[in-house]
PDB file of C-alpha atoms in Angstrom:
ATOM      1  CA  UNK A 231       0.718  89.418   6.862  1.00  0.00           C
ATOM      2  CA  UNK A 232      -0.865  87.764   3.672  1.00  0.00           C
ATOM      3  CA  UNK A 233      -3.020  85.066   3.363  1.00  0.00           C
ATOM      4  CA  UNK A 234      -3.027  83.060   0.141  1.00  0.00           C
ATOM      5  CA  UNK A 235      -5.565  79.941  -0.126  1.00  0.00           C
ATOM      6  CA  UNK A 236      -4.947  77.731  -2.908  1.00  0.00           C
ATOM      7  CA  UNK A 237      -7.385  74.860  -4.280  1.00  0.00           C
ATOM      8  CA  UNK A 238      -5.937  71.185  -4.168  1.00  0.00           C
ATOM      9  CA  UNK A 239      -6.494  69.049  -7.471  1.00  0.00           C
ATOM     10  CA  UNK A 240      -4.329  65.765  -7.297  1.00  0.00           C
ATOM     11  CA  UNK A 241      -1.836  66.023 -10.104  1.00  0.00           C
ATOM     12  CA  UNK A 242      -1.819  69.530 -10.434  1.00  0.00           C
ATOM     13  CA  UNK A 243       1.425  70.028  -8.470  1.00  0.00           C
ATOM     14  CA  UNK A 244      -0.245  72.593  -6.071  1.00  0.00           C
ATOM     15  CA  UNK A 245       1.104  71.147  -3.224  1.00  0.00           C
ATOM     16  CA  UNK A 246       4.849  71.260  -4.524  1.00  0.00           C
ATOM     17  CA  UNK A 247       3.745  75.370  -5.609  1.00  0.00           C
ATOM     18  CA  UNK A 248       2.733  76.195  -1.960  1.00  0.00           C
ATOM     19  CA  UNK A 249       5.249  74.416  -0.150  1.00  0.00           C
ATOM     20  CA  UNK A 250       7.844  76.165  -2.142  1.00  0.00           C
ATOM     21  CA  UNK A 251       6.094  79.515  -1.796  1.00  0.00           C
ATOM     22  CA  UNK A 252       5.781  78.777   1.613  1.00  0.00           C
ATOM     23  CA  UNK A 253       9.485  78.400   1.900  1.00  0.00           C
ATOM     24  CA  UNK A 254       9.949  81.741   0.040  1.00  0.00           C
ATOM     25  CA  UNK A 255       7.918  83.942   1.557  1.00  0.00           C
ATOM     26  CA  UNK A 256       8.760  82.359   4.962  1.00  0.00           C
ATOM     27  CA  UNK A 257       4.444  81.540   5.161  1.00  0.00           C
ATOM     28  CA  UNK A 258       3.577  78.722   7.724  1.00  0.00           C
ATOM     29  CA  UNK A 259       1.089  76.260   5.832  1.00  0.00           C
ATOM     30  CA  UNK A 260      -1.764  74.042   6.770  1.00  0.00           C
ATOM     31  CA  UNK A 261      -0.063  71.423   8.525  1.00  0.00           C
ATOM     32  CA  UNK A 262      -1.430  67.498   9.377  1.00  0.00           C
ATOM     33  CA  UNK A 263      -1.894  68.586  12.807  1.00  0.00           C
ATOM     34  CA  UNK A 264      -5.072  70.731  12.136  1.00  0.00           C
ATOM     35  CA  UNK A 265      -6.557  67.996  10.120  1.00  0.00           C
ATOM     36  CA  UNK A 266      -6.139  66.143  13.090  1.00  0.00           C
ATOM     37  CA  UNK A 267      -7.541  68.279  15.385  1.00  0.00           C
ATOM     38  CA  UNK A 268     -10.627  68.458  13.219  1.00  0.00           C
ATOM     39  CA  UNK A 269     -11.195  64.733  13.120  1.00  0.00           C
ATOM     40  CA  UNK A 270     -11.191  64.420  17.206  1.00  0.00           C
ATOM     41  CA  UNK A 271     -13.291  67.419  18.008  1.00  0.00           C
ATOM     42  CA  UNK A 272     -15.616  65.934  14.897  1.00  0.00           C
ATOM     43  CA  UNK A 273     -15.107  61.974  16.702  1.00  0.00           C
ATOM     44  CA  UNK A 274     -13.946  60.482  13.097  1.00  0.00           C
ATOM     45  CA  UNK A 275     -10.519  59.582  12.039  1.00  0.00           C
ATOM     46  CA  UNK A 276      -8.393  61.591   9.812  1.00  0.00           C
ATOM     47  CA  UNK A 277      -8.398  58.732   7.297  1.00  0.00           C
ATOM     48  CA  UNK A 278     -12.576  58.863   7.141  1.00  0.00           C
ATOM     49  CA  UNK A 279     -11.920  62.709   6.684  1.00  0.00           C
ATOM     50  CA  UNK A 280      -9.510  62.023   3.640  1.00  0.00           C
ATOM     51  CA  UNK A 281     -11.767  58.997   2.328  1.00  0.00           C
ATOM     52  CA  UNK A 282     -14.289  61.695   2.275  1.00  0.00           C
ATOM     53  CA  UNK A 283     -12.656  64.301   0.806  1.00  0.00           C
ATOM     54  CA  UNK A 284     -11.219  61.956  -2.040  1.00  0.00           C
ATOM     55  CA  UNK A 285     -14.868  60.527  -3.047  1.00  0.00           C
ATOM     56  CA  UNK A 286     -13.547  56.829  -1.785  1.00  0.00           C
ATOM     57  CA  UNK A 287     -15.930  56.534   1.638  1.00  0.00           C
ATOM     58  CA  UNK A 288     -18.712  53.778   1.070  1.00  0.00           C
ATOM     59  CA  UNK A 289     -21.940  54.214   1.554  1.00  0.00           C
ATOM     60  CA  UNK A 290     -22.388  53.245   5.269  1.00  0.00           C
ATOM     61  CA  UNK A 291     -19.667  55.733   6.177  1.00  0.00           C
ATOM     62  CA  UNK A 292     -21.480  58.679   3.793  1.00  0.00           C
ATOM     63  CA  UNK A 293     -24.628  58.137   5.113  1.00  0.00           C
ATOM     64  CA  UNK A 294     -23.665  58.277   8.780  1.00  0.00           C
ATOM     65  CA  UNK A 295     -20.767  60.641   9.384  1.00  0.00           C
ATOM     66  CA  UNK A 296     -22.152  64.175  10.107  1.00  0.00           C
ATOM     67  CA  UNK A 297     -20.647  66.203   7.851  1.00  0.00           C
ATOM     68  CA  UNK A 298     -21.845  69.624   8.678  1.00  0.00           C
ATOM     69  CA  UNK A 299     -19.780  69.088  12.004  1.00  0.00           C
ATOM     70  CA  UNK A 300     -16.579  68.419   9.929  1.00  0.00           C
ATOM     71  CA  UNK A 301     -17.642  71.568   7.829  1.00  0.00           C
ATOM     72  CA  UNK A 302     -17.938  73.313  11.033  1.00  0.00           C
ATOM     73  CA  UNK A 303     -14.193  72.428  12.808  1.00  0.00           C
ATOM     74  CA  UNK A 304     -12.684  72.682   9.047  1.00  0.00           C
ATOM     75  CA  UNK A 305     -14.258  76.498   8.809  1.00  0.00           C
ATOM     76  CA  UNK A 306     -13.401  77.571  12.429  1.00  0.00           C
ATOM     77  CA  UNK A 307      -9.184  76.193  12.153  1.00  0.00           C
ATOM     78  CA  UNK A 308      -9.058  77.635   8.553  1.00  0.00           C
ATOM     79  CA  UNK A 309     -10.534  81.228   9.933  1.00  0.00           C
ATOM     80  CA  UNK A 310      -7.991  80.751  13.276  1.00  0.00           C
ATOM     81  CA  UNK A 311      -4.896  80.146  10.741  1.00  0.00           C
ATOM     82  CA  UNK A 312      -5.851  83.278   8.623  1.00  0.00           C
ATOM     83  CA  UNK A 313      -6.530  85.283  11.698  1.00  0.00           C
ATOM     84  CA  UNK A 314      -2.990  84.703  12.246  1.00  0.00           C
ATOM     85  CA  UNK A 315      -2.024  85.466   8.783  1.00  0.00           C
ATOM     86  CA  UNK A 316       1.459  84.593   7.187  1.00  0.00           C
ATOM     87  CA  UNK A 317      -0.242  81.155   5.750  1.00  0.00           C
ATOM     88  CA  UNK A 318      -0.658  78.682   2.968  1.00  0.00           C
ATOM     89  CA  UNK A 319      -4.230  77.387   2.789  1.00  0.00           C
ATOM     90  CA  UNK A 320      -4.330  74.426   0.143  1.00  0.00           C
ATOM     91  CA  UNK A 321      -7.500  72.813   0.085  1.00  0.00           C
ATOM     92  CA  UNK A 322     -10.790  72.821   2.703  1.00  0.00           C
ATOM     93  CA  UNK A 323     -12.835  75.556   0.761  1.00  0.00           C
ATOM     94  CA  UNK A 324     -10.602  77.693   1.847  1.00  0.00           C
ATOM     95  CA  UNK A 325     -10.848  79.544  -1.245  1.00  0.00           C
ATOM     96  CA  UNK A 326     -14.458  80.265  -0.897  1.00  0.00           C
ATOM     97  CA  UNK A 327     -14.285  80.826   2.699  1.00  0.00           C
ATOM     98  CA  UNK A 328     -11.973  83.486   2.638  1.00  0.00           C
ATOM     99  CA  UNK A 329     -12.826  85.115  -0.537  1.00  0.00           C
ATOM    100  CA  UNK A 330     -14.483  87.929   1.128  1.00  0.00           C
ATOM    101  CA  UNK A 331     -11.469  89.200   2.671  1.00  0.00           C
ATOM    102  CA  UNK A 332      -9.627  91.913   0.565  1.00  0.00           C
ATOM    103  CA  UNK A 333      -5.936  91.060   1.188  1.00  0.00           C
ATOM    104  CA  UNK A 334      -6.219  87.375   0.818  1.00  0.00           C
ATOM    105  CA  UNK A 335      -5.273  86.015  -2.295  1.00  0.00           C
ATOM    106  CA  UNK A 336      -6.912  83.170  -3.745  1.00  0.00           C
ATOM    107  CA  UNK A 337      -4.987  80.478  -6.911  1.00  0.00           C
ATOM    108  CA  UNK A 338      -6.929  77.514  -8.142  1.00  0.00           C
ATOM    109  CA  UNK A 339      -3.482  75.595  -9.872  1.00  0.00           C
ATOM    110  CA  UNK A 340      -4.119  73.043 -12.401  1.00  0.00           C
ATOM    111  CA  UNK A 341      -2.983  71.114 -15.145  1.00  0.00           C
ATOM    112  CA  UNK A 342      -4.649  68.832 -18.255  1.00  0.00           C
ATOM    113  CA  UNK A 343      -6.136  65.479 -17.063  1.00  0.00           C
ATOM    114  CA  UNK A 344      -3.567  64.035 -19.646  1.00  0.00           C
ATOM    115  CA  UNK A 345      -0.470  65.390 -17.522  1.00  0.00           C
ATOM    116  CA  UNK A 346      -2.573  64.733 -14.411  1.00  0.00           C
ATOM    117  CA  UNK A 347      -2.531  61.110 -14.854  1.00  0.00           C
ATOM    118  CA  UNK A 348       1.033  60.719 -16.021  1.00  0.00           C
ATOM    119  CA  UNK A 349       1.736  62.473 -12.465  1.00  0.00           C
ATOM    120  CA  UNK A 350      -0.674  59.886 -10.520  1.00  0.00           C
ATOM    121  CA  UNK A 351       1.162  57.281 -12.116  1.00  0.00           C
ATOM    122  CA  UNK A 352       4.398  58.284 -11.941  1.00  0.00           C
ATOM    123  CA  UNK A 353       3.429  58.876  -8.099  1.00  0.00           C
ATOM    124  CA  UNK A 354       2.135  55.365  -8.033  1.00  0.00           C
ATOM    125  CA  UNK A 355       4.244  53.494  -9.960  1.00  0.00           C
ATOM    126  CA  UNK A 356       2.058  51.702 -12.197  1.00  0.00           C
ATOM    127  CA  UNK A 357       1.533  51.544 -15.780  1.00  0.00           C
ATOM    128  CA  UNK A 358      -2.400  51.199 -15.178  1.00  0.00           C
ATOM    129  CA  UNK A 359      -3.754  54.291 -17.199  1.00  0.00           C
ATOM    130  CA  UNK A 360      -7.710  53.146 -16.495  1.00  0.00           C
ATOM    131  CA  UNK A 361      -7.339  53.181 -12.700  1.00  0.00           C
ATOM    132  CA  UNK A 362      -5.377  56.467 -12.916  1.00  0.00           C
ATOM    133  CA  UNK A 363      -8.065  58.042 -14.949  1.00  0.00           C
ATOM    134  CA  UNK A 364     -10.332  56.590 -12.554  1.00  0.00           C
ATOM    135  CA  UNK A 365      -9.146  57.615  -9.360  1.00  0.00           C
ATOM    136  CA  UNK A 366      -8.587  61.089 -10.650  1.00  0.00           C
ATOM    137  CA  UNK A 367     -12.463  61.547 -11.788  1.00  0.00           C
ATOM    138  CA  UNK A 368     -13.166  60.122  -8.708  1.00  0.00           C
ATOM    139  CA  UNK A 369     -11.191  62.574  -6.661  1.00  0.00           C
ATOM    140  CA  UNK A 370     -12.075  65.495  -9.281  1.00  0.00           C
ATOM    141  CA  UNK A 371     -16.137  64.690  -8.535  1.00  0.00           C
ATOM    142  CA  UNK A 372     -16.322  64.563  -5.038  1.00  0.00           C
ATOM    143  CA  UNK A 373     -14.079  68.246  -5.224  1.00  0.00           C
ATOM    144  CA  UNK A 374     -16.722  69.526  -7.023  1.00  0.00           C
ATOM    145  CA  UNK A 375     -19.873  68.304  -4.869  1.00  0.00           C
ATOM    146  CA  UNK A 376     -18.143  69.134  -1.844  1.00  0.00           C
ATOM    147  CA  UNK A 377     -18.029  72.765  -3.499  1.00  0.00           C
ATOM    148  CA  UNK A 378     -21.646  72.593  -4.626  1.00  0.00           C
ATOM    149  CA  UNK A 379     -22.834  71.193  -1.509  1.00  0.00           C
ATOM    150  CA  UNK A 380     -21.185  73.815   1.135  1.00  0.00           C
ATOM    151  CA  UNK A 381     -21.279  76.802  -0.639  1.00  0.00           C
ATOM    152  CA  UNK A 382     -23.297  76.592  -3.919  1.00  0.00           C
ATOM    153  CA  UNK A 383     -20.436  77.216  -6.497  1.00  0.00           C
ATOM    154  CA  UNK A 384     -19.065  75.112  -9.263  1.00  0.00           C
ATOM    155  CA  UNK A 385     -15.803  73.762  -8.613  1.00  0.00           C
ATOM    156  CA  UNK A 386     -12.993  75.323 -11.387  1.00  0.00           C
ATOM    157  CA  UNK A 387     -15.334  78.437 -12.251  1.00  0.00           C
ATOM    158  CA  UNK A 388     -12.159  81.318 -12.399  1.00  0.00           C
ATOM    159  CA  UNK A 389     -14.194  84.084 -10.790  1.00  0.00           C
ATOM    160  CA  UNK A 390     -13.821  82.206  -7.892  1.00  0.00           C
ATOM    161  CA  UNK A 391     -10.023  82.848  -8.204  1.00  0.00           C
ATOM    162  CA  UNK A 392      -7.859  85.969  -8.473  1.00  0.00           C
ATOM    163  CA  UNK A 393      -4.950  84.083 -10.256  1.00  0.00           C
ATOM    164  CA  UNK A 394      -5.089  80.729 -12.323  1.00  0.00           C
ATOM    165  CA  UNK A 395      -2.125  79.120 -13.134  1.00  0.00           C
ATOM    166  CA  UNK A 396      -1.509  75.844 -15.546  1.00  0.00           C
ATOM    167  CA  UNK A 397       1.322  74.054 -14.623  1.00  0.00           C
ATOM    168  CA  UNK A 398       1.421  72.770 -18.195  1.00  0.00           C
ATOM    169  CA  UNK A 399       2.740  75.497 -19.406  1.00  0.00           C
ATOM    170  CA  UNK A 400       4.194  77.505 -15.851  1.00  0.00           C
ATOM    171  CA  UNK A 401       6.368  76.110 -13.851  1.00  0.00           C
ATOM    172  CA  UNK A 402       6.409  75.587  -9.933  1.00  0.00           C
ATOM    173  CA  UNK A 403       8.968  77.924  -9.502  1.00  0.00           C
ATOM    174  CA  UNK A 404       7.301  80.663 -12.164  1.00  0.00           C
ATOM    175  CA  UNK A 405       3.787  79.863 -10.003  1.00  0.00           C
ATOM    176  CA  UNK A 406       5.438  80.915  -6.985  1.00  0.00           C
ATOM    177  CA  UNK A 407       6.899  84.087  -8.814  1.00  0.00           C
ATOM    178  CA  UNK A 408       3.079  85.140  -9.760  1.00  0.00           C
ATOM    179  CA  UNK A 409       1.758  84.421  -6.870  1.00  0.00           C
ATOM    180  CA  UNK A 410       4.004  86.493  -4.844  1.00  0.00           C
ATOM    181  CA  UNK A 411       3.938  89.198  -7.308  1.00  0.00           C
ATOM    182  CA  UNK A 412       0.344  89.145  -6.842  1.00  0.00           C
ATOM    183  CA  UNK A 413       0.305  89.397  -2.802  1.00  0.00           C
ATOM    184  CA  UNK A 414       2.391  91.951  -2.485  1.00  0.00           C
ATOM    185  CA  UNK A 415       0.189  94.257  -4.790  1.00  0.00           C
ATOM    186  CA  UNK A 416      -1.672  96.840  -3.116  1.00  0.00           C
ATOM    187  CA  UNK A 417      -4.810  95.453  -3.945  1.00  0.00           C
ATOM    188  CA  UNK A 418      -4.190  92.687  -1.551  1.00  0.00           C
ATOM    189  CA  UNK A 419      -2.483  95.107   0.949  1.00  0.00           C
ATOM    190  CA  UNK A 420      -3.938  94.329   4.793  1.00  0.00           C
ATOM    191  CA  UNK A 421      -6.176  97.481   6.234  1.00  0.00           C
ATOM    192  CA  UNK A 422      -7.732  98.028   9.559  1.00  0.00           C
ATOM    193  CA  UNK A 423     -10.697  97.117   7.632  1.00  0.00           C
ATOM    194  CA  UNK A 424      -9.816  93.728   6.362  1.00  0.00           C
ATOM    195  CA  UNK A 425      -8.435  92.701   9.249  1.00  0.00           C
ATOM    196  CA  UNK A 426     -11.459  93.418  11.097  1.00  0.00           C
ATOM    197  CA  UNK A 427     -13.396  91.682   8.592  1.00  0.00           C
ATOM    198  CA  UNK A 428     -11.290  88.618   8.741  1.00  0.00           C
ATOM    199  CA  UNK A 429     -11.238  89.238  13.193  1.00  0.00           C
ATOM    200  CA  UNK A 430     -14.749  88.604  12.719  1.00  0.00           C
ATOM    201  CA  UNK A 431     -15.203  86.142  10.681  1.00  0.00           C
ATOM    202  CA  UNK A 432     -13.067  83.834  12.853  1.00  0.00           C
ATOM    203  CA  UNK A 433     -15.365  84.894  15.807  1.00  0.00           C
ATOM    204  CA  UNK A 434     -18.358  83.932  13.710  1.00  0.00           C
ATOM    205  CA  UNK A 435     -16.916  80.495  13.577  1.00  0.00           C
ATOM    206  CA  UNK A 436     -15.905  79.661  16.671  1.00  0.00           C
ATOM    207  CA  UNK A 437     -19.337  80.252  18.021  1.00  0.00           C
ATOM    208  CA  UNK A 438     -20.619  77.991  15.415  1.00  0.00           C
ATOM    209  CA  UNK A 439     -18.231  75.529  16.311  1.00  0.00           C
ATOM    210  CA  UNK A 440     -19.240  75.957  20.007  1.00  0.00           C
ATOM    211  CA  UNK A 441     -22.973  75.719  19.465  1.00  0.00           C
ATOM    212  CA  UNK A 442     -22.351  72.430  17.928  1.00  0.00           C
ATOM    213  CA  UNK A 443     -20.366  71.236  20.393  1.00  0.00           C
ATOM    214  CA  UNK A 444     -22.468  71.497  23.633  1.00  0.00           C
ATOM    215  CA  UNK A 445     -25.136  69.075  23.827  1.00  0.00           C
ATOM    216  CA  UNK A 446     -28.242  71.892  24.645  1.00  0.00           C
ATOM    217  CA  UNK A 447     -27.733  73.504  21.305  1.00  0.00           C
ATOM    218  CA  UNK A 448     -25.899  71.454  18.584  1.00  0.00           C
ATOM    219  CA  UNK A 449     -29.154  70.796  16.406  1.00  0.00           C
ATOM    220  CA  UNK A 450     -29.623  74.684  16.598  1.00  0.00           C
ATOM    221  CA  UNK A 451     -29.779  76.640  13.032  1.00  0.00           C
ATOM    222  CA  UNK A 452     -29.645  80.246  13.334  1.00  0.00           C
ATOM    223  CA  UNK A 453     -27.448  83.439  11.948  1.00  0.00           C
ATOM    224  CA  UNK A 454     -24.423  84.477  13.774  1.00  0.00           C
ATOM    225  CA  UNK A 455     -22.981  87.893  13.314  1.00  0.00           C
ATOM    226  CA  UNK A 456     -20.093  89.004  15.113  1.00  0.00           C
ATOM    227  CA  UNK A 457     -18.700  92.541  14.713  1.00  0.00           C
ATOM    228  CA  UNK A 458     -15.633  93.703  16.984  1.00  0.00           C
ATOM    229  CA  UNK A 459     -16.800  91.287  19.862  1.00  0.00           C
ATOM    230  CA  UNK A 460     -20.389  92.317  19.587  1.00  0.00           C
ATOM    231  CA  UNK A 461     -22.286  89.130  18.541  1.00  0.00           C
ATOM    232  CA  UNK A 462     -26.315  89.069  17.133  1.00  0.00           C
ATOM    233  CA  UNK A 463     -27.902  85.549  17.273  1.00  0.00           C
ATOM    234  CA  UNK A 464     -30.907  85.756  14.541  1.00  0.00           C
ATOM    235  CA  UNK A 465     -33.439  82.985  14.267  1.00  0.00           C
ATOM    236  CA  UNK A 466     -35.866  80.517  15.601  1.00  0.00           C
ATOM    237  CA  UNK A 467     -35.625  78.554  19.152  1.00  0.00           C
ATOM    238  CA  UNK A 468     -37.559  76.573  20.517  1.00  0.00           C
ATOM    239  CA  UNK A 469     -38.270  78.034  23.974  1.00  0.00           C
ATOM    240  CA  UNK A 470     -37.249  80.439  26.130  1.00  0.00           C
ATOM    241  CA  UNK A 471     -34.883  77.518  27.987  1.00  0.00           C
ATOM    242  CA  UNK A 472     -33.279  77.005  24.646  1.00  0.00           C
ATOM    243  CA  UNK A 473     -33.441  80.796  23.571  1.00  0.00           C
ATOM    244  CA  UNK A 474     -31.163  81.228  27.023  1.00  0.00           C
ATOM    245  CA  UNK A 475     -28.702  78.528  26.401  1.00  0.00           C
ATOM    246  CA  UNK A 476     -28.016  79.815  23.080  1.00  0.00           C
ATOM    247  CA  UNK A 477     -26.987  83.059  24.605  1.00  0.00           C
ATOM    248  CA  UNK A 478     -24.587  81.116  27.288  1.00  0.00           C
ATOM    249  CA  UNK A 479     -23.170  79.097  24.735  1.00  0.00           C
ATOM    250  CA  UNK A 480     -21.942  82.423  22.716  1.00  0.00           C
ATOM    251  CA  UNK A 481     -20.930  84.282  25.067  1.00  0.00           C
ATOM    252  CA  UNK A 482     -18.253  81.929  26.645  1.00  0.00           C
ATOM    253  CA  UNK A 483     -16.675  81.690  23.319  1.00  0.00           C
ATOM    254  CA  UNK A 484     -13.320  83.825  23.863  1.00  0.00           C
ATOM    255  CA  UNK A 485     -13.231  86.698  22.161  1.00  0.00           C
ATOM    256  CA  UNK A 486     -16.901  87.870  22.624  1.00  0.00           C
ATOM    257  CA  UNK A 487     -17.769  89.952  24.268  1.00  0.00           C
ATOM    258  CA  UNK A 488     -21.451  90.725  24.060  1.00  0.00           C
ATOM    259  CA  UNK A 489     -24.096  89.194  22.887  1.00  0.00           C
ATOM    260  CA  UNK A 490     -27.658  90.630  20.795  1.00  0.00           C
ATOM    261  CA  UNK A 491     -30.131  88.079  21.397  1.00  0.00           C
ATOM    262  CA  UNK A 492     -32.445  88.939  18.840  1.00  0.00           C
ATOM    263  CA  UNK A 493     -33.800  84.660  18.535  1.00  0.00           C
ATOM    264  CA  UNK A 494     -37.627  84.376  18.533  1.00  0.00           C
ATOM    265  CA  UNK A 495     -39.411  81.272  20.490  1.00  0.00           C
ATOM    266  CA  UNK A 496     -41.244  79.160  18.387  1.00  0.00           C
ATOM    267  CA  UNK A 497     -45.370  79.626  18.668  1.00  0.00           C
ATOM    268  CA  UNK A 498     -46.150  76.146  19.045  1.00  0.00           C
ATOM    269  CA  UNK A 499     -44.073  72.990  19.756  1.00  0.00           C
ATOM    270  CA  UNK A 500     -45.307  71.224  16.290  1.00  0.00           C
ATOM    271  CA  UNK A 501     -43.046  73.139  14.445  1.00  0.00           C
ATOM    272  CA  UNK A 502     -40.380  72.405  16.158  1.00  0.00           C
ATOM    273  CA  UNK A 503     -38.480  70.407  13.412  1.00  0.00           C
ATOM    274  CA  UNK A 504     -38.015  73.148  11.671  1.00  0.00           C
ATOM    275  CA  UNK A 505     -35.892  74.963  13.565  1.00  0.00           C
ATOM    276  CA  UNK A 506     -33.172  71.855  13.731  1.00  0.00           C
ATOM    277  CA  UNK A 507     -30.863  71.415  11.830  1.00  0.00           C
ATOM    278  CA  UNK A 508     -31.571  68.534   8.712  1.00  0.00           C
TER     279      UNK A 508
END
């Protein structure tokens, strides 16, 4: 069942590669519908969420939005979709999220700001090379602090990637060649192993997801680590109350099925800042 995440990079024409290898390798792909199931379980609209993502939110809407929650719902519906497997991730960090897993194959596809631009404004119709070079930078920068911010890499460094692929000199249809040529190697072959690596990761995030949610423990910061249903909860609580709620909260999520509360109280309510979230 492979799993290939792909990076997104306006102009680069990786949307028009995975939708075609999506259509040859008869892959499902990231559709609008998860987006907008983030945005409602995250209360924000799916334009805020794109505003975001493309560096144009002001400063009000920056400051306020809570973007580890958005983080959160992103993580848990790309781990469901891989789970499933036979998918096109583009975008989302879904390259770094999934990296870990052995048979998922991750492309970063790009292209020279030069050709880049001529794309944007071919796409836009206008003749204004300043705003395209604009908006691109714009869109390039906040790619690369979302990158820095959730998982401490620098945006475009290729040993993030197992394949990289310019679409100045490749084309769309040669991309798709590569990258199929690539999945069905047996380095990215599916095992009992990966599988269960990928099984648990999912788990990992749904219980994030569901700490966040319900209102007795979404300030919470603590490990999670789920192995075959078996779930650990590692950190610091507050009290024994919140220590027990925890617990609850995990093991409703579906799919666990015990739980190793291993979270130590705090020894005096003055520190208890620190063990909330920021």
């Amino acid at each position: 069942m492979p799993v290939i995440a792909m990076t997104q990079e306006m102009g680069s024409l990786a949307k028009d590669v995975s939708l075609r290898l999506a259509e040859s390798l008869g892959l499902a792909v990231m559709r609008h519908e998860a987006i907008e199931r983030v945005a409602d379980r995250a209360q924000v609209s799916t334009s805020l969420i794109g505003r975001l993502r493309d560096g144009k939110a002001g400063l009000v809407e920056r400051l306020t939005t809570d973007k580890r929650s958005v983080a959160l719902y992103t993580a848990e519906e790309l781990f469901a979709l891989a789970d499933r497997g036979n998918v096109v991730l583009r975008g989302w960090g879904a390259t770094c999220l999934l990296r870990p897993v052995p048979h998922v194959v991750c492309v970063r596809v790009t292209r020279s700001f030069k050709k880049r631009v001529e794309w944007l404004m071919g796409h836009l119709g206008t003749d204004d090379v300043e705003f395209a070079e604009a908006e691109l930078r714009r869109s390039d920068q906040a790619h690369a602090s979302r990158m820095n911010d959730q998982f401490g890499v620098t945006w475009g460094d290729p040993v993030l990637y197992d394949l990289v692929l310019n679409t100045d000199r490749l084309s769309v249809e040669s991309c798709v060649e590569q990258i199929s040529l690539l999945a069905s190697r047996p380095e990215f072959a599916e095992t009992p192993e990966s599988r269960a690596m990928l099984a648990d990761m999912a788990l990992e995030a749904r219980v994030r997801a569901a700490l966040k949610e319900h209102p007795a423990t979404r300030d919470i910061n603590i490990t999670i680590n789920a192995r075959q249903g078996q779930v650990a909860l590692r950190g610091i609580v507050l009290d024994a109350e919140e220590r027990s709620q925890t617990e609850d909260v995990a093991a409703a999520v579906a799919g666990v099925q015990s739980v190793d509360n291993q979270l130590r109280l705090m020894t005096s309510s003055r520190l208890f800042a620190s063990s909330k979230q920021t």
